[in-house]
Short mmCIF file of C-alpha atoms and ligand atoms in Angstrom, two decimals:
data_model
loop_
_atom_site.label_atom_id
_atom_site.label_comp_id
_atom_site.label_asym_id
_atom_site.label_seq_id
_atom_site.Cartn_x
_atom_site.Cartn_y
_atom_site.Cartn_z
CA MET A 163 -0.06 -0.07 0.02
CA ALA A 164 1.22 3.46 -0.80
CA PRO A 165 2.19 5.54 2.21
CA HIS A 166 -0.37 8.02 3.81
CA ALA A 167 0.19 11.80 3.71
CA THR A 168 2.27 12.72 6.88
CA HIS A 169 1.98 16.20 8.61
CA ASN A 170 3.35 18.81 6.22
CA LEU A 171 4.95 16.15 3.76
CA LEU A 172 2.79 15.74 0.77
CA SER A 173 3.13 13.03 -1.88
CA GLN A 174 4.88 14.30 -5.24
CA GLU A 175 1.59 13.71 -7.34
CA GLU A 176 -0.41 15.85 -4.69
CA GLY A 177 2.26 18.46 -4.65
CA ALA A 178 2.36 18.60 -8.50
CA LEU A 179 -1.25 18.91 -8.81
CA ARG A 180 -1.67 21.75 -6.12
CA ALA A 181 1.11 23.74 -7.89
CA ARG A 182 -0.67 23.39 -11.19
CA ALA A 183 -4.28 24.16 -9.72
CA LEU A 184 -2.73 27.38 -8.00
CA ARG A 185 -2.05 28.64 -11.34
CA VAL A 186 -5.33 28.01 -13.08
CA ILE A 187 -7.93 28.13 -10.18
CA PRO A 188 -8.20 30.94 -7.57
CA GLY A 189 -6.56 29.71 -4.13
CA GLY A 190 -6.15 26.16 -5.85
CA MET A 191 -9.72 25.15 -5.06
CA TRP A 192 -13.01 27.06 -4.03
CA GLY A 193 -15.61 26.30 -1.20
CA HIS A 194 -15.75 23.56 1.34
CA MET A 195 -13.58 21.10 -0.38
CA ASN A 196 -10.38 23.20 -0.16
CA VAL A 197 -8.12 21.48 2.16
CA ALA A 198 -6.66 24.70 3.29
CA ARG A 199 -9.55 24.66 5.65
CA LEU A 200 -8.07 21.38 7.33
CA PRO A 201 -4.76 20.77 9.27
CA ALA A 202 -1.92 20.38 6.88
CA GLY A 203 -1.52 16.87 5.41
CA TYR A 204 -4.88 16.25 4.04
CA PRO A 205 -4.90 15.44 0.10
CA GLN A 206 -6.77 17.59 -1.88
CA PHE A 207 -7.11 15.30 -5.01
CA PHE A 208 -8.51 11.61 -5.13
CA ARG A 209 -8.19 9.00 -7.87
CA ASN A 210 -10.71 6.42 -7.21
CA ALA A 211 -13.35 5.47 -4.64
CA ARG A 212 -15.45 2.19 -4.19
CA GLY A 213 -17.76 1.12 -1.13
CA CYS A 214 -16.48 3.22 1.87
CA ARG A 215 -12.70 3.43 0.39
CA LEU A 216 -11.19 6.18 -1.09
CA TRP A 217 -7.53 6.37 -2.86
CA ASP A 218 -5.67 9.57 -3.16
CA VAL A 219 -3.55 10.47 -6.21
CA ALA A 220 -0.55 8.93 -4.67
CA GLY A 221 -2.55 5.47 -4.25
CA ALA A 222 -2.90 5.90 -0.41
CA GLU A 223 -6.02 4.33 0.68
CA TYR A 224 -8.51 5.55 3.20
CA VAL A 225 -11.59 4.45 4.99
CA ASP A 226 -13.79 7.67 4.05
CA MET A 227 -15.93 8.82 6.92
CA MET A 228 -17.15 11.89 4.81
CA CYS A 229 -18.91 10.00 1.96
CA GLY A 230 -18.18 13.22 -0.39
CA TYR A 231 -19.81 15.22 2.18
CA GLY A 232 -23.14 13.38 2.27
CA PRO A 233 -24.09 12.38 -1.25
CA ILE A 234 -22.85 8.77 -1.08
CA VAL A 235 -25.36 6.89 1.20
CA LEU A 236 -25.10 3.24 -0.39
CA GLY A 237 -21.33 3.43 -0.99
CA TYR A 238 -19.25 4.62 -3.88
CA GLY A 239 -20.27 2.79 -7.18
CA ASP A 240 -23.07 1.01 -5.68
CA PRO A 241 -23.84 -1.71 -8.43
CA ASP A 242 -27.72 -1.35 -8.80
CA VAL A 243 -27.43 2.61 -8.92
CA GLU A 244 -24.73 2.37 -11.40
CA ALA A 245 -26.76 -0.16 -13.52
CA ALA A 246 -29.65 1.89 -13.95
CA ALA A 247 -27.37 4.98 -14.50
CA ALA A 248 -25.46 3.01 -17.31
CA ALA A 249 -29.05 1.72 -18.70
CA GLN A 250 -30.24 5.35 -18.84
CA ARG A 251 -26.88 6.55 -20.41
CA ASP A 252 -27.26 4.00 -23.22
CA ARG A 253 -30.46 5.65 -24.56
CA ALA A 254 -29.54 9.36 -23.38
CA ASP A 255 -28.83 11.71 -20.52
CA LEU A 256 -29.48 15.29 -21.45
CA MET A 257 -32.20 15.95 -24.04
CA THR A 258 -34.25 18.73 -25.36
CA GLY A 259 -36.82 17.59 -22.83
CA PRO A 260 -37.17 15.45 -19.75
CA SER A 261 -37.28 11.59 -20.11
CA GLU A 262 -39.67 9.36 -18.73
CA ALA A 263 -37.51 8.83 -15.51
CA LEU A 264 -38.62 12.36 -14.49
CA VAL A 265 -42.25 11.17 -14.05
CA GLU A 266 -41.22 7.86 -12.44
CA LEU A 267 -39.04 9.78 -9.94
CA ALA A 268 -41.74 12.24 -9.17
CA GLU A 269 -44.27 9.47 -8.53
CA LEU A 270 -41.82 7.78 -6.39
CA VAL A 271 -40.89 10.55 -4.26
CA VAL A 272 -44.56 11.56 -3.64
CA GLU A 273 -45.29 8.09 -2.72
CA THR A 274 -42.10 7.98 -0.31
CA ILE A 275 -42.42 11.21 1.28
CA PRO A 276 -45.56 11.74 3.28
CA HIS A 277 -45.90 15.61 3.12
CA ALA A 278 -45.29 15.56 -0.44
CA ASP A 279 -48.05 16.05 -3.00
CA TRP A 280 -45.68 17.19 -5.87
CA ALA A 281 -42.05 17.44 -6.59
CA LEU A 282 -39.60 19.38 -8.83
CA PHE A 283 -35.92 18.78 -9.60
CA ALA A 284 -32.89 20.69 -9.50
CA LYS A 285 -29.10 20.17 -9.10
CA ASN A 286 -27.87 21.53 -5.83
CA GLY A 287 -29.00 21.99 -2.24
CA THR A 288 -28.72 25.64 -2.96
CA ASP A 289 -31.09 25.42 -6.02
CA ALA A 290 -33.71 23.47 -3.91
CA MET A 291 -33.64 25.85 -0.69
CA THR A 292 -33.67 28.96 -3.12
CA ALA A 293 -36.62 27.59 -4.82
CA CYS A 294 -38.36 26.86 -1.52
CA VAL A 295 -37.97 30.40 -0.44
CA THR A 296 -39.09 31.71 -3.76
CA ILE A 297 -42.23 29.38 -3.87
CA ALA A 298 -43.20 30.49 -0.33
CA ARG A 299 -42.91 34.06 -1.23
CA ALA A 300 -45.11 33.64 -4.41
CA GLY A 301 -47.59 31.48 -2.51
CA THR A 302 -47.93 33.91 0.46
CA GLN A 303 -47.27 37.24 -1.42
CA ARG A 304 -44.84 38.14 1.62
CA ARG A 305 -41.27 38.76 1.97
CA LYS A 306 -39.85 37.74 5.32
CA VAL A 307 -37.86 34.47 5.90
CA LEU A 308 -36.90 33.31 9.31
CA VAL A 309 -33.40 31.51 9.34
CA ALA A 310 -31.65 30.10 12.35
CA LYS A 311 -28.50 31.79 13.19
CA GLY A 312 -25.56 29.69 11.97
CA SER A 313 -27.60 27.25 9.91
CA TYR A 314 -26.20 26.62 6.47
CA HIS A 315 -28.60 26.75 3.53
CA GLY A 316 -26.49 27.08 0.72
CA ALA A 317 -24.13 29.39 -1.29
CA ALA A 318 -26.36 31.89 -2.81
CA PRO A 319 -26.26 35.67 -1.68
CA TRP A 320 -29.38 35.40 0.60
CA CYS A 321 -27.78 32.55 2.61
CA THR A 322 -24.01 31.92 2.11
CA PRO A 323 -21.84 32.38 5.19
CA SER A 324 -19.20 34.54 3.77
CA LEU A 325 -20.42 38.10 3.16
CA ALA A 326 -17.73 38.74 0.56
CA GLY A 327 -19.78 40.21 -2.38
CA VAL A 328 -23.23 40.12 -0.74
CA THR A 329 -25.17 43.40 -0.35
CA ALA A 330 -27.45 44.43 2.46
CA GLU A 331 -30.36 44.11 0.07
CA ASP A 332 -29.61 40.50 -0.56
CA ARG A 333 -30.21 40.03 3.06
CA ALA A 334 -33.11 42.59 3.51
CA HIS A 335 -36.01 40.34 4.54
CA ILE A 336 -33.78 37.55 6.34
CA VAL A 337 -34.80 37.58 10.00
CA HIS A 338 -32.63 35.45 12.51
CA TYR A 339 -33.81 33.16 15.42
CA GLU A 340 -31.90 30.86 17.67
CA TYR A 341 -32.25 27.15 16.74
CA ASN A 342 -34.16 25.37 19.57
CA ASP A 343 -35.33 28.53 21.32
CA ILE A 344 -38.91 28.94 20.91
CA ALA A 345 -38.82 32.45 22.48
CA SER A 346 -36.47 33.72 19.97
CA LEU A 347 -38.54 32.03 17.18
CA GLU A 348 -41.66 33.78 18.44
CA ARG A 349 -39.87 37.26 18.51
CA ALA A 350 -38.48 36.83 15.07
CA ALA A 351 -42.09 35.76 13.82
CA ASP A 352 -43.19 39.00 15.52
CA GLU A 353 -40.81 41.19 13.92
CA ALA A 354 -41.87 39.70 10.51
CA GLY A 355 -45.42 40.49 11.43
CA ASN A 356 -47.97 40.11 8.64
CA ASP A 357 -44.93 39.95 6.13
CA LEU A 358 -43.94 36.28 7.09
CA ALA A 359 -43.35 34.30 4.19
CA ALA A 360 -41.49 31.21 5.40
CA VAL A 361 -39.84 29.77 8.42
CA LEU A 362 -36.62 27.89 7.57
CA VAL A 363 -35.13 25.07 9.71
CA THR A 364 -32.54 22.39 9.26
CA ALA A 365 -33.32 18.75 10.13
CA PHE A 366 -31.25 19.16 13.31
CA ARG A 367 -28.62 21.66 14.41
CA HIS A 368 -25.71 20.82 12.27
CA ASP A 369 -23.72 23.93 12.36
CA VAL A 370 -19.98 23.40 11.91
CA LYS A 371 -17.41 23.91 14.73
CA ARG A 372 -20.18 23.35 17.38
CA PRO A 373 -21.83 20.27 18.91
CA GLN A 374 -24.75 19.14 16.96
CA GLU A 375 -28.28 19.12 18.45
CA ALA A 376 -31.54 17.56 17.78
CA PRO A 377 -34.74 19.62 17.72
CA THR A 378 -36.70 19.37 20.77
CA LEU A 379 -40.45 18.10 20.13
CA ALA A 380 -41.77 21.37 21.46
CA PHE A 381 -39.67 23.56 19.01
CA ALA A 382 -40.71 21.52 16.06
CA GLN A 383 -44.35 21.87 17.34
CA ALA A 384 -43.88 25.66 17.74
CA MET A 385 -42.78 26.09 14.23
CA ARG A 386 -45.75 24.31 12.69
CA ARG A 387 -47.94 26.29 15.10
CA ILE A 388 -46.43 29.60 14.12
CA CYS A 389 -46.72 28.57 10.39
CA ASP A 390 -50.39 27.55 10.85
CA ALA A 391 -51.37 30.76 12.87
CA THR A 392 -49.63 33.01 10.30
CA GLY A 393 -50.06 31.36 6.76
CA ALA A 394 -46.36 31.28 6.44
CA ALA A 395 -44.45 27.99 4.83
CA LEU A 396 -42.63 25.83 7.14
CA VAL A 397 -39.60 24.83 5.14
CA LEU A 398 -37.54 22.06 6.14
CA ASP A 399 -33.79 21.90 4.76
CA ASP A 400 -33.41 18.26 4.56
CA VAL A 401 -30.36 18.52 2.11
CA ARG A 402 -27.91 17.32 4.56
CA ALA A 403 -29.75 14.76 6.72
CA GLY A 404 -32.54 13.71 3.86
CA PHE A 405 -32.45 9.90 3.13
CA ARG A 406 -30.16 9.07 6.38
CA ILE A 407 -32.27 9.53 9.22
CA ASN A 408 -35.84 8.41 8.09
CA ILE A 409 -37.05 7.59 4.33
CA GLY A 410 -39.86 9.81 4.70
CA GLY A 411 -38.06 12.91 5.84
CA SER A 412 -35.99 13.50 8.88
CA TRP A 413 -39.00 15.12 10.79
CA GLU A 414 -41.29 12.24 10.38
CA PRO A 415 -40.58 10.91 13.83
CA TYR A 416 -41.80 14.11 15.26
CA GLY A 417 -44.96 14.01 13.37
CA VAL A 418 -44.29 17.60 12.05
CA ARG A 419 -44.60 17.84 8.39
CA PRO A 420 -43.23 20.77 6.36
CA ASP A 421 -45.08 22.59 3.63
CA LEU A 422 -42.05 22.86 1.43
CA CYS A 423 -38.80 20.58 1.77
CA GLY A 424 -35.55 20.89 0.08
CA TRP A 425 -33.37 17.67 -0.74
CA SER A 426 -30.26 16.98 -2.55
CA LYS A 427 -26.90 15.30 -1.25
CA ALA A 428 -27.97 11.39 -0.83
CA ILE A 429 -31.03 11.31 -3.08
CA ALA A 430 -29.04 9.69 -6.33
CA ASN A 431 -25.96 8.28 -4.45
CA GLY A 432 -23.62 10.59 -5.75
CA HIS A 433 -25.41 11.66 -9.00
CA PRO A 434 -26.00 15.43 -9.13
CA LEU A 435 -29.76 15.95 -8.22
CA ALA A 436 -31.77 18.13 -5.89
CA ALA A 437 -35.52 18.17 -5.25
CA VAL A 438 -38.11 20.19 -3.76
CA THR A 439 -41.20 18.56 -2.38
CA GLY A 440 -44.35 20.44 -1.19
CA ASN A 441 -47.68 20.24 -0.29
CA ASP A 442 -50.87 21.26 -2.17
CA ARG A 443 -51.08 24.53 -0.61
CA PHE A 444 -48.02 25.39 -2.51
CA ARG A 445 -48.66 23.56 -5.84
CA GLU A 446 -50.00 26.75 -7.62
CA ALA A 447 -47.09 28.83 -6.41
CA ALA A 448 -44.64 26.29 -7.49
CA GLN A 449 -46.12 26.38 -10.95
CA GLN A 450 -46.08 30.15 -11.05
CA VAL A 451 -42.44 30.74 -10.21
CA TYR A 452 -39.65 30.29 -12.87
CA VAL A 453 -37.09 27.87 -11.76
CA THR A 454 -34.91 26.00 -14.27
CA GLY A 455 -31.38 25.18 -15.28
CA SER A 456 -29.77 23.66 -18.46
CA PHE A 457 -28.77 20.48 -16.69
CA TRP A 458 -32.08 20.09 -14.48
CA CYS A 459 -33.78 17.38 -16.56
CA ALA A 460 -30.62 15.23 -17.25
CA ALA A 461 -31.87 11.70 -17.24
CA VAL A 462 -29.11 9.77 -15.70
CA PRO A 463 -29.17 11.37 -12.41
CA MET A 464 -32.95 10.64 -12.23
CA ALA A 465 -32.53 7.18 -13.16
CA ALA A 466 -29.90 6.92 -10.36
CA ALA A 467 -32.37 8.54 -7.86
CA VAL A 468 -35.16 6.12 -8.64
CA ALA A 469 -32.49 3.35 -7.94
CA THR A 470 -31.19 4.85 -4.75
CA ILE A 471 -34.62 5.42 -3.37
CA ARG A 472 -35.82 2.10 -4.32
CA LYS A 473 -32.77 0.46 -2.77
CA LEU A 474 -33.11 2.49 0.45
CA ARG A 475 -36.76 1.36 0.68
CA ALA A 476 -36.14 -2.11 -0.26
CA THR A 477 -33.24 -2.80 2.10
CA ASP A 478 -32.16 -1.97 5.80
CA ALA A 479 -29.71 0.63 4.49
CA ILE A 480 -30.61 3.23 6.94
CA ALA A 481 -30.84 0.65 10.12
CA THR A 482 -27.30 -0.50 9.02
CA MET A 483 -26.03 2.94 9.08
CA GLU A 484 -27.53 3.50 12.51
CA ALA A 485 -25.98 0.06 13.77
CA MET A 486 -22.55 0.90 12.35
CA GLY A 487 -22.87 4.51 13.66
CA ARG A 488 -23.40 3.15 17.07
CA ARG A 489 -20.59 0.75 16.93
CA LEU A 490 -18.30 3.49 16.21
CA ARG A 491 -19.86 5.70 18.69
CA GLU A 492 -19.43 3.26 21.67
CA GLY A 493 -15.84 2.21 20.52
CA LEU A 494 -14.82 5.75 20.60
CA GLU A 495 -16.36 6.39 23.96
CA GLN A 496 -14.53 3.18 25.41
CA GLN A 497 -11.34 4.70 23.89
CA ALA A 498 -11.63 8.10 25.28
CA ARG A 499 -12.12 6.64 28.69
CA THR A 500 -9.21 4.39 28.51
CA TYR A 501 -6.93 7.36 27.28
CA ASP A 502 -8.75 9.95 29.54
CA LEU A 503 -9.53 12.43 26.68
CA PRO A 504 -12.47 14.63 26.72
CA LEU A 505 -14.05 13.47 23.46
CA ARG A 506 -17.56 14.81 22.59
CA GLN A 507 -19.61 13.11 20.18
CA THR A 508 -23.06 14.50 18.99
CA GLY A 509 -25.64 14.11 16.36
CA PRO A 510 -27.43 11.26 15.10
CA VAL A 511 -24.81 8.23 15.03
CA GLN A 512 -24.82 7.76 11.39
CA MET A 513 -24.02 11.59 11.08
CA PRO A 514 -21.42 11.79 13.77
CA LEU A 515 -19.40 14.86 14.75
CA ILE A 516 -16.24 14.24 16.96
CA MET A 517 -15.00 17.11 18.99
CA PHE A 518 -12.89 17.68 22.15
CA ASP A 519 -14.16 19.60 24.96
CA GLY A 520 -11.89 22.64 25.83
CA ASP A 521 -10.34 22.69 22.55
CA PRO A 522 -11.80 25.84 20.87
CA ASP A 523 -8.96 26.21 18.44
CA PHE A 524 -8.90 22.56 17.51
CA ALA A 525 -5.27 21.81 18.66
CA LEU A 526 -6.33 18.47 19.98
CA GLY A 527 -8.99 17.81 17.38
CA HIS A 528 -6.56 18.50 14.47
CA ARG A 529 -3.74 16.14 15.86
CA PHE A 530 -6.46 13.46 16.40
CA VAL A 531 -7.61 13.55 12.84
CA LEU A 532 -4.10 13.90 11.40
CA GLU A 533 -3.08 10.67 13.40
CA ALA A 534 -6.24 9.02 12.09
CA LEU A 535 -5.45 9.94 8.44
CA GLN A 536 -1.85 8.67 8.73
CA ARG A 537 -3.34 5.48 9.71
CA GLY A 538 -5.62 5.37 6.93
CA VAL A 539 -8.81 6.73 8.24
CA TYR A 540 -10.41 10.16 6.62
CA LEU A 541 -12.18 12.00 9.44
CA HIS A 542 -13.27 15.60 9.76
CA PRO A 543 -12.44 17.77 12.84
CA TRP A 544 -15.36 20.01 12.77
CA HIS A 545 -17.87 19.11 10.17
CA ASN A 546 -20.20 16.40 10.64
CA MET A 547 -19.25 13.18 9.06
CA PHE A 548 -21.46 10.62 7.27
CA LEU A 549 -21.94 6.94 7.17
CA SER A 550 -23.03 4.96 4.25
CA SER A 551 -24.59 1.47 4.23
CA ALA A 552 -21.03 0.30 2.61
CA HIS A 553 -19.66 0.80 5.95
CA GLN A 554 -19.66 -2.62 7.41
CA ALA A 555 -18.48 -3.90 10.96
CA ALA A 556 -15.08 -4.82 9.57
CA ASP A 557 -14.56 -0.93 8.23
CA ILE A 558 -15.63 0.52 11.65
CA ASP A 559 -13.26 -1.96 13.17
CA ARG A 560 -10.62 -0.36 11.14
CA VAL A 561 -11.53 3.10 11.95
CA LEU A 562 -11.53 2.08 15.81
CA GLU A 563 -8.21 0.67 15.28
CA ALA A 564 -6.93 3.97 14.00
CA THR A 565 -8.50 6.08 16.39
CA ASP A 566 -7.16 3.64 19.36
CA GLY A 567 -3.58 4.37 17.86
CA ALA A 568 -4.34 7.91 17.51
CA MET A 569 -5.48 8.54 20.78
CA LYS A 570 -2.83 6.33 22.59
CA ASP A 571 -0.13 8.74 20.82
CA ILE A 572 -1.95 11.86 21.98
CA SER A 573 -2.71 10.51 25.32
CA ARG A 574 1.06 10.18 25.74
CA SER A 575 2.25 13.61 24.54
CA PHE A 576 -0.70 16.04 24.87
CA ASP A 577 -0.45 18.50 27.66
CA ARG A 578 -3.88 18.50 29.31
CA ARG A 579 -3.26 21.77 30.89
CA GLN A 580 -4.00 23.31 27.52
CA LEU A 581 -7.41 21.83 27.69
CA ALA A 582 -7.91 22.85 31.45
CA LYS A 583 -7.00 26.46 30.45
CA ALA A 584 -9.38 26.66 27.40
CA ALA A 585 -12.21 25.06 29.29
CA PRO A 586 -14.89 27.52 30.01
N1 PMP B 636 -28.55 22.92 3.09
C1 PMP B 636 -27.97 22.21 3.77
C2 PMP B 636 -28.46 21.82 5.37
C3 PMP B 636 -26.38 21.71 3.25
O1 PMP B 636 -25.94 20.80 4.16
C4 PMP B 636 -26.15 22.12 2.11
C5 PMP B 636 -24.79 21.63 1.59
N2 PMP B 636 -23.78 21.39 2.55
C6 PMP B 636 -26.93 23.00 1.31
C7 PMP B 636 -28.02 23.24 2.08
C8 PMP B 636 -26.34 23.39 -0.03
O2 PMP B 636 -26.33 22.35 -0.72
P1 PMP B 636 -25.44 22.43 -2.04
O3 PMP B 636 -24.08 22.33 -1.71
O4 PMP B 636 -25.80 21.12 -3.03
O5 PMP B 636 -25.97 23.65 -2.96
#
């Protein structure tokens, strides 16, 4: 096996690609996949992937705990999804109009997702969430949109986390509330008054660099109550969690149904697709707004989505992700006790976030993920990770072997006083 990247020492292949990229791509890479955001040593470029394994351009193999930041839910190169995609590709992908797969997919989505009376499709989560906002405004003839502080809904001017190039006008009708804080939600709704078009909420609190948090039932119900009382649309952003928590939508277990919902990531196991689902109240508005894109009707991703959703329904994929996530969480807890490290695991077990208490600058977190990386396991220090149904017990045990080595090394040399000082 090729050696893994080590702290500050990149493979020749990686170094050469980075140098070429820097000349022709601003910063060498844009957005969330720029590894300049991670501690030095992470590979920027990959060559192939299969199941839950990933190989970098120097041939080093990793158990991938990111699943492409979420889209891979059945494993890379799932044979059933790829067979459906290949069969569609043989006929055609992009054409002058949509294929039959569009109708088949919309029927399957409406049948699978209880709140959905209709569906439309796009490419990215940002497309889906922006369309939800536009449809809500068209349907209510109002402007104000409530957004939780720190929640990510995409990279368009109305919601991107960086304010570079964003004008005050882009954000003029966004009102913030605090996730899981009913009083702040009520205040924000009062502020919007009779101009309230939509209340947006992520499936759970999965903001980067802070512990993840499930919505309380009372909070979810308060959202529904406020929307029912005011006529605003309850918009669930299931882009990240969709198809991993519950096949019918992440808030199904709460019995709280949204009016509109945005989906992407896992919907087609890595093929580019997003969806908006909605109820009949917003059907006419969805028909009025103009949303489209050159590639939105490509047939291959739709055929892949049909195969993905069918497989998720027909198998115990979600239960497998949960069982494997639990195996990982319990193993890590045990190791943290053994090595006396203040590990904090949050979020649903199949979308874990692993951080350390008293480590605001990620000094310990960065060391931990780099030690794991050198042992062939790709973790993230401050973004939630993702399991797929291709992660089997032996893969999780490989991960635990790496984390055991990482924690053992750290516990020998880490100065705990650094943590004590930083702790609140
Ligand atoms: N909403 C949420 C909750 C997300 O996690 C993301 C992507 N990370 C988006 C929206 C935007 O999706 P995309 O990157 O596909 O535009």
